[in-house]
Coordinates of C-alpha atoms in Angstrom, one line a residue:
M21 CA 23.6 -10.5 -15.3
G22 CA 21.6 -13.9 -15.2
T23 CA 18.4 -13.8 -13.6
I24 CA 18.7 -13.9 -10.4
Q25 CA 21.0 -11.1 -10.7
T26 CA 18.3 -9.6 -12.8
C27 CA 15.9 -10.5 -9.8
I28 CA 18.0 -9.2 -7.3
L29 CA 18.6 -6.0 -8.0
L30 CA 14.7 -4.8 -9.5
C31 CA 14.2 -5.9 -5.8
I32 CA 16.6 -4.0 -3.7
L33 CA 15.0 -0.8 -6.6
A34 CA 11.2 -1.3 -5.7
Y35 CA 12.9 -1.3 -2.6
L36 CA 15.0 2.2 -3.1
I37 CA 11.1 3.7 -4.9
G38 CA 8.7 2.4 -2.2
S39 CA 11.2 4.3 -0.1
I40 CA 10.2 7.7 -1.5
P41 CA 8.6 9.5 1.9
S42 CA 6.1 11.1 0.2
A43 CA 3.8 12.3 2.6
V44 CA 7.1 13.2 5.2
W45 CA 8.6 15.1 1.7
I46 CA 5.5 17.9 1.2
G47 CA 4.6 17.6 4.8
K48 CA 8.1 18.7 5.4
A49 CA 8.2 21.5 1.9
F50 CA 5.3 22.6 1.4
Y51 CA 4.1 23.0 5.2
G52 CA 7.2 22.7 7.2
I53 CA 5.8 19.6 8.9
D54 CA 6.8 16.4 10.4
V55 CA 3.6 14.9 10.2
R56 CA 4.4 12.0 11.8
E57 CA 4.7 14.1 14.8
H58 CA 1.4 14.5 13.9
G59 CA -2.6 13.3 14.0
S60 CA -2.0 9.8 13.7
G61 CA 1.5 10.0 13.6
N62 CA 1.8 7.8 10.4
A63 CA 2.9 8.6 6.5
G64 CA 0.3 7.9 5.2
T65 CA -3.3 9.5 2.5
T66 CA -5.5 9.6 6.3
N67 CA -2.6 11.2 8.7
T68 CA -1.6 13.6 5.3
I69 CA -5.1 15.0 5.6
R70 CA -5.8 15.4 9.1
V71 CA -2.4 16.8 9.4
L72 CA -2.7 19.0 5.9
G73 CA -5.4 19.5 4.4
T74 CA -7.4 17.4 1.1
K75 CA -4.9 17.9 -1.3
P76 CA -1.8 17.6 -0.8
G77 CA -3.0 13.9 1.2
I78 CA -4.5 13.4 -2.8
V79 CA -1.1 13.9 -3.6
V80 CA 0.1 11.7 -1.3
F81 CA -2.4 8.6 -1.9
A82 CA -1.5 9.0 -5.5
I83 CA 2.0 9.2 -5.0
D84 CA 2.7 6.0 -3.0
M85 CA 0.0 4.3 -5.6
L86 CA 2.6 4.8 -8.1
K87 CA 6.0 3.8 -6.8
G88 CA 3.5 0.4 -6.3
M89 CA 2.7 0.0 -9.8
L90 CA 6.1 1.4 -11.3
A91 CA 7.8 -1.2 -9.3
V92 CA 5.9 -4.4 -10.6
S93 CA 6.1 -2.4 -14.7
M94 CA 9.9 -2.4 -14.0
I95 CA 9.3 -6.1 -14.8
K96 CA 8.8 -5.0 -18.4
L97 CA 12.1 -3.5 -19.5
F98 CA 13.4 -7.4 -19.7
Q99 CA 13.7 -10.5 -21.7
I100 CA 11.3 -12.2 -19.3
A101 CA 8.7 -14.2 -20.6
P102 CA 5.2 -12.9 -19.3
E103 CA 2.9 -14.9 -18.1
S104 CA 5.7 -17.6 -16.7
N105 CA 6.1 -18.5 -13.4
L106 CA 9.0 -16.7 -12.8
F107 CA 7.6 -13.5 -14.7
I108 CA 4.5 -14.0 -12.2
N109 CA 6.5 -15.1 -8.9
T110 CA 8.8 -11.3 -10.2
Q111 CA 6.0 -9.3 -10.3
L112 CA 4.7 -10.7 -6.2
L113 CA 8.1 -10.1 -4.8
L114 CA 8.6 -7.0 -6.1
A115 CA 5.5 -5.3 -4.9
V116 CA 6.3 -7.1 -1.2
F117 CA 9.7 -5.1 -1.9
A118 CA 7.8 -2.0 -3.6
V119 CA 5.7 -2.6 -0.1
L120 CA 8.8 -3.1 2.5
G121 CA 9.8 0.4 2.0
H122 CA 7.1 1.8 2.8
I123 CA 6.4 1.1 5.2
F124 CA 10.3 1.0 6.3
P125 CA 11.9 4.2 3.8
L126 CA 15.8 4.0 3.9
Y127 CA 14.7 8.1 3.0
A128 CA 12.8 8.5 6.1
Q129 CA 14.5 6.7 9.1
F130 CA 12.6 3.4 8.5
R131 CA 9.5 5.3 9.9
G132 CA 6.7 5.4 6.9
G133 CA 3.5 4.1 6.4
K134 CA 0.9 1.5 6.1
G135 CA 1.4 1.0 2.9
V136 CA -2.7 0.7 1.6
A137 CA -1.5 3.4 -1.3
T138 CA 1.5 1.1 -2.4
I139 CA -0.1 -2.6 -2.3
L140 CA -3.1 -1.5 -4.5
G141 CA -0.8 0.9 -6.7
G142 CA 1.0 -3.5 -7.4
V143 CA -1.8 -5.4 -6.8
F144 CA -3.5 -2.6 -10.1
A145 CA 0.0 -3.5 -12.8
F146 CA -0.7 -7.2 -12.6
M147 CA -3.7 -7.8 -10.9
P148 CA -5.9 -4.9 -12.2
F149 CA -9.6 -6.8 -11.4
E150 CA -8.5 -8.2 -8.0
A151 CA -7.4 -4.3 -7.4
L152 CA -10.2 -2.8 -7.8
C153 CA -13.4 -4.5 -6.4
C154 CA -10.4 -3.9 -2.7
L155 CA -11.1 -0.8 -4.2
V156 CA -14.1 -0.9 -4.2
I157 CA -15.0 -2.3 -0.9
F158 CA -12.8 -0.2 1.1
I159 CA -14.8 3.3 -0.2
V160 CA -18.1 1.3 0.3
I161 CA -17.2 0.3 3.7
L162 CA -15.4 3.8 3.8
S163 CA -19.1 5.4 2.9
L164 CA -20.9 3.4 5.5
T165 CA -18.6 3.4 8.9
R166 CA -16.2 6.8 8.3
Y167 CA -13.4 4.2 9.3
V168 CA -10.2 4.8 7.3
S169 CA -8.5 1.5 9.3
L170 CA -11.8 -0.7 8.6
G171 CA -12.3 0.1 5.0
S172 CA -8.5 -1.8 4.8
M173 CA -8.9 -3.8 6.4
I174 CA -12.1 -5.4 4.4
G175 CA -10.8 -4.3 1.4
G176 CA -7.5 -6.3 2.9
L177 CA -9.4 -9.7 3.8
C178 CA -11.6 -9.9 0.5
F179 CA -7.9 -9.9 -1.6
P180 CA -7.4 -13.9 -0.7
L181 CA -11.2 -13.8 -1.5
L182 CA -11.4 -12.7 -5.1
T183 CA -8.7 -14.6 -5.8
I184 CA -9.0 -17.7 -4.9
F185 CA -13.2 -17.8 -6.1
I186 CA -13.9 -15.4 -7.8
F187 CA -11.1 -15.2 -10.5
K188 CA -9.1 -18.4 -10.3
E189 CA -5.7 -17.3 -9.7
P190 CA -1.9 -19.2 -9.5
I191 CA -0.6 -20.9 -5.6
Q192 CA 1.3 -17.8 -6.2
C193 CA -1.0 -15.1 -6.4
I194 CA -2.7 -17.0 -3.6
I195 CA -0.5 -17.4 -0.9
F196 CA 0.7 -13.1 -1.8
S197 CA -3.5 -11.9 -0.9
I198 CA -2.8 -14.0 1.9
M199 CA 0.1 -12.7 2.7
V200 CA -1.2 -9.0 2.4
G201 CA -4.1 -9.2 4.6
M202 CA -2.3 -10.2 7.4
L203 CA -0.2 -7.8 6.3
L204 CA -3.1 -5.2 6.9
I205 CA -4.5 -6.3 10.2
A206 CA -0.9 -6.8 11.3
T207 CA -0.5 -3.0 10.4
H208 CA -3.8 -2.0 11.9
K209 CA -3.2 -3.6 15.6
K210 CA -3.5 0.1 17.9
N211 CA -6.7 0.4 15.5
I212 CA -8.5 -2.8 16.3
V213 CA -7.8 -1.1 19.3
R214 CA -9.2 1.3 19.2
L215 CA -12.0 0.3 16.9
I216 CA -13.1 -2.1 19.6
N217 CA -13.3 0.4 22.6
K218 CA -14.8 3.4 20.7
E219 CA -11.7 5.5 20.5
E220 CA -10.9 5.6 16.9
N221 CA -10.8 8.5 14.3
K222 CA -13.8 9.1 11.7
F223 CA -12.4 10.7 9.1
S224 CA -13.5 13.8 7.3
F225 CA -11.8 15.9 4.0
K226 CA -10.6 18.5 6.8
K227 CA -7.3 18.8 8.5
S228 CA -7.3 18.5 12.5
V229 CA -7.3 21.9 13.0

């Protein structure tokens, strides 16, 4: 199989892995609830905690992170020279397709989550220090404000700053990090409006009644 065909196959597999709707399947299988029909209507960790509780929310977060990590790590199954441009570019593509799968899941009517956990997992697979820094920033903002959306967006916006000024990554990684920041802003447009209007729900480990 040629390089282009291999890349295409890996991208398709990454999308299919990203499409696993953990929040939807766990909600339906164990609680008889589609989390997208409750709370914020989002198939992600925060809404799972809000609708189902902390334990299923943690499981959803772990699965969604693993989706990104697994998708990117598939490249190691093929004979591509590490640190080569092809290796780096393929990793970035796999992360993108995994996130697209999470946001537009094939197995759940293309109604998924915002992709934060899957992005984080994918980045952990090839830029672990940047991912860890973004996670710490997210936790600090969440602790100070209790707004998950604000923590996610600030963490996403700090990602390109870290790749450019701190870790000095290759240009393709910088472009990817800028795209991630823009994506997180785009998927949180409604949250931005609610934050401006002071209507955004604050995070709690207790599920809603």
